GROMACS .gro file of C-alpha atoms in nm:
model
  180
    1VAL     CA    1  -5.840   6.318   3.001
    2LEU     CA    2  -5.824   6.562   3.292
    3ILE     CA    3  -5.803   6.868   3.067
    4GLU     CA    4  -6.097   6.736   2.858
    5GLU     CA    5  -6.313   6.698   3.169
    6TYR     CA    6  -6.206   7.043   3.290
    7GLY     CA    7  -6.298   7.177   2.946
    8ARG     CA    8  -6.648   7.026   2.966
    9HIS     CA    9  -6.708   7.191   3.306
   10ILE     CA   10  -6.568   7.528   3.196
   11THR     CA   11  -6.776   7.512   2.877
   12ARG     CA   12  -7.090   7.464   3.087
   13ILE     CA   13  -6.996   7.765   3.300
   14ALA     CA   14  -6.916   7.976   2.992
   15VAL     CA   15  -7.247   7.895   2.822
   16SER     CA   16  -7.440   7.972   3.142
   17LEU     CA   17  -7.258   8.304   3.179
   18PHE     CA   18  -7.317   8.398   2.816
   19GLU     CA   19  -7.686   8.307   2.834
   20ALA     CA   20  -7.729   8.512   3.154
   21ILE     CA   21  -7.556   8.813   2.998
   22ALA     CA   22  -7.759   8.776   2.677
   23GLN     CA   23  -8.077   8.771   2.885
   24THR     CA   24  -7.982   9.091   3.073
   25LEU     CA   25  -7.918   9.260   2.737
   26ASN     CA   26  -8.245   9.131   2.590
   27LEU     CA   27  -8.050   8.994   2.296
   28GLU     CA   28  -8.265   8.834   2.032
   29LEU     CA   29  -8.054   8.550   1.904
   30PRO     CA   30  -8.179   8.278   1.671
   31GLY     CA   31  -8.270   7.938   1.807
   32ASP     CA   32  -8.385   7.819   2.144
   33ARG     CA   33  -8.038   7.844   2.294
   34ARG     CA   34  -7.865   8.180   2.308
   35SER     CA   35  -7.531   7.997   2.314
   36GLU     CA   36  -7.560   7.932   1.939
   37LEU     CA   37  -7.364   8.255   1.885
   38LEU     CA   38  -7.062   8.089   2.046
   39SER     CA   39  -6.805   7.878   1.867
   40ASP     CA   40  -6.568   7.615   1.993
   41SER     CA   41  -6.350   7.776   2.253
   42SER     CA   42  -5.983   7.749   2.325
   43PHE     CA   43  -5.748   7.700   2.616
   44LYS     CA   44  -5.424   7.881   2.674
   45ALA     CA   45  -5.196   7.754   2.947
   46GLU     CA   46  -4.910   7.967   3.071
   47GLY     CA   47  -4.618   7.851   3.273
   48GLU     CA   48  -4.335   8.058   3.413
   49ALA     CA   49  -4.371   8.414   3.286
   50LEU     CA   50  -4.260   8.754   3.410
   51GLY     CA   51  -4.564   8.932   3.279
   52MET     CA   52  -4.784   9.032   2.992
   53GLU     CA   53  -4.835   9.376   2.840
   54VAL     CA   54  -5.157   9.575   2.870
   55HIS     CA   55  -5.430   9.434   2.648
   56THR     CA   56  -5.794   9.340   2.617
   57ASP     CA   57  -5.903   8.991   2.522
   58SER     CA   58  -6.056   8.952   2.176
   59SER     CA   59  -6.298   8.691   2.309
   60ALA     CA   60  -6.652   8.740   2.437
   61ILE     CA   61  -6.569   8.583   2.774
   62SER     CA   62  -6.239   8.467   2.927
   63ILE     CA   63  -6.231   8.237   3.228
   64LEU     CA   64  -5.900   8.237   3.414
   65LYS     CA   65  -5.767   8.004   3.681
   66GLU     CA   66  -5.432   8.111   3.825
   67ASN     CA   67  -5.222   7.980   4.109
   68GLU     CA   68  -5.152   8.164   4.436
   69THR     CA   69  -4.860   8.359   4.285
   70GLY     CA   70  -5.106   8.578   4.097
   71GLY     CA   71  -4.992   8.887   3.911
   72LEU     CA   72  -5.311   8.980   3.728
   73GLU     CA   73  -5.397   9.351   3.735
   74ILE     CA   74  -5.706   9.517   3.588
   75MET     CA   75  -5.758   9.881   3.500
   76LYS     CA   76  -6.046  10.058   3.671
   77GLY     CA   77  -6.074  10.418   3.564
   78GLU     CA   78  -5.712  10.533   3.548
   79GLU     CA   79  -5.587  10.303   3.824
   80TRP     CA   80  -5.437   9.955   3.814
   81LEU     CA   81  -5.590   9.716   4.068
   82HIS     CA   82  -5.415   9.397   4.178
   83VAL     CA   83  -5.644   9.092   4.160
   84LYS     CA   84  -5.565   8.890   4.470
   85PRO     CA   85  -5.565   8.517   4.396
   86VAL     CA   86  -5.829   8.326   4.593
   87ALA     CA   87  -5.801   7.949   4.612
   88ASP     CA   88  -6.058   7.747   4.417
   89THR     CA   89  -6.202   8.045   4.228
   90LEU     CA   90  -6.225   8.150   3.867
   91ILE     CA   91  -6.173   8.500   3.730
   92ILE     CA   92  -6.414   8.611   3.457
   93ASN     CA   93  -6.310   8.880   3.206
   94LEU     CA   94  -6.534   9.024   2.941
   95GLY     CA   95  -6.362   9.076   2.609
   96ASP     CA   96  -6.392   9.283   2.293
   97MET     CA   97  -6.666   9.070   2.138
   98MET     CA   98  -6.888   9.111   2.445
   99GLN     CA   99  -6.839   9.487   2.424
  100VAL     CA  100  -6.962   9.482   2.062
  101ILE     CA  101  -7.248   9.240   2.128
  102SER     CA  102  -7.365   9.460   2.418
  103ASP     CA  103  -7.340   9.786   2.220
  104ASP     CA  104  -7.080   9.907   2.474
  105GLU     CA  105  -7.304   9.839   2.775
  106TYR     CA  106  -7.031   9.601   2.892
  107LYS     CA  107  -6.669   9.703   2.844
  108SER     CA  108  -6.376   9.486   2.753
  109VAL     CA  109  -6.144   9.466   3.054
  110LYS     CA  110  -5.796   9.616   3.011
  111HIS     CA  111  -5.553   9.400   3.203
  112ARG     CA  112  -5.191   9.298   3.236
  113VAL     CA  113  -4.977   9.056   3.433
  114LYS     CA  114  -4.702   9.186   3.658
  115LYS     CA  115  -4.520   8.910   3.837
  116LYS     CA  116  -4.390   9.070   4.154
  117ASP     CA  117  -4.272   8.758   4.337
  118ARG     CA  118  -3.992   8.618   4.123
  119THR     CA  119  -3.917   8.341   4.373
  120ARG     CA  120  -4.239   8.150   4.291
  121GLU     CA  121  -4.364   8.023   3.958
  122ARG     CA  122  -4.684   8.166   3.815
  123HIS     CA  123  -4.916   7.925   3.635
  124SER     CA  124  -5.252   7.997   3.480
  125VAL     CA  125  -5.504   7.840   3.246
  126CYS     CA  126  -5.740   8.062   3.050
  127TYR     CA  127  -6.049   7.945   2.861
  128PHE     CA  128  -6.157   8.183   2.584
  129VAL     CA  129  -6.509   8.195   2.442
  130PHE     CA  130  -6.535   8.336   2.090
  131PRO     CA  131  -6.822   8.409   1.853
  132GLN     CA  132  -6.863   8.178   1.557
  133ARG     CA  133  -6.587   8.277   1.315
  134ASP     CA  134  -6.806   8.361   1.015
  135ARG     CA  135  -7.117   8.494   1.189
  136VAL     CA  136  -7.173   8.864   1.123
  137ILE     CA  137  -7.170   9.062   1.446
  138LYS     CA  138  -7.393   9.367   1.431
  139SER     CA  139  -7.394   9.661   1.669
  140LEU     CA  140  -7.515  10.020   1.675
  141ASN     CA  141  -7.163  10.142   1.754
  142TYR     CA  142  -6.951   9.927   1.520
  143LYS     CA  143  -6.954   9.839   1.154
  144PRO     CA  144  -7.080   9.483   1.093
  145PHE     CA  145  -6.794   9.232   1.089
  146THR     CA  146  -6.715   8.868   1.146
  147TYR     CA  147  -6.480   8.745   1.414
  148SER     CA  148  -6.252   8.622   1.134
  149GLU     CA  149  -6.227   8.978   0.998
  150PHE     CA  150  -6.159   9.115   1.346
  151GLU     CA  151  -5.889   8.857   1.414
  152ALA     CA  152  -5.721   8.925   1.077
  153GLN     CA  153  -5.719   9.300   1.145
  154VAL     CA  154  -5.569   9.252   1.492
  155GLN     CA  155  -5.297   9.030   1.347
  156ALA     CA  156  -5.223   9.283   1.071
  157ASP     CA  157  -5.197   9.566   1.327
  158VAL     CA  158  -4.959   9.368   1.546
  159GLN     CA  159  -4.743   9.233   1.264
  160PHE     CA  160  -4.728   9.511   1.009
  161LEU     CA  161  -4.842   9.845   1.142
  162ILE     CA  162  -4.789   9.941   1.501
  163GLY     CA  163  -4.676   9.630   1.686
  164THR     CA  164  -4.974   9.628   1.920
  165LYS     CA  165  -5.341   9.543   1.912
  166VAL     CA  166  -5.568   9.830   1.809
  167GLY     CA  167  -5.879   9.616   1.848
  168LEU     CA  168  -6.229   9.759   1.848
  169HIS     CA  169  -6.124  10.113   1.760
  170ARG     CA  170  -6.065   9.990   1.404
  171PHE     CA  171  -6.433   9.895   1.381
  172SER     CA  172  -6.596  10.177   1.578
  173LEU     CA  173  -6.817  10.404   1.373
  174LYS     CA  174  -6.693  10.701   1.581
  175SER     CA  175  -6.320  10.633   1.552
  176PRO     CA  176  -6.081  10.807   1.310
  177LEU     CA  177  -5.929  10.459   1.266
  178PHE     CA  178  -6.258  10.324   1.128
  179LEU     CA  179  -6.200  10.096   0.830
  180LYS     CA  180  -6.452  10.164   0.554
   0.00000   0.00000   0.00000
């Protein structure tokens, strides 16, 4: 019951954030509510972990709540910055889908987790907001694709090709990795 109530509150925050971003981008989305582009979202809870490799989130928006142990680092330019945990706050990351939707005006945040204090447990809950799975996402900088196609390509890259997420570069019209 508690996680369901938390989910309702986080969903409200996510929709408000998405609608505000859509408004700043002057996105013309069908319907009265700009949130119609969004699908059901998902939670990921992490318990004790030593870290997570460098990555970007595939989502449009990620909302993270972590405990005081922290460990999140974001890349700004060529430098890793430690994100200091602040009690009773949420951390908002923009993901790959927001980068596409915004035609690269907003960038997907490269981040990692480095647990430096091994004497305390790190716990976090992340709420991911994704586009509707079968809605075609169009952009000036990327070939049209659905989130389902993007997700399948990411999984194929990780499992069969290079062992890591290639992500948006596979769909960029300027990339040598562009899939025709």
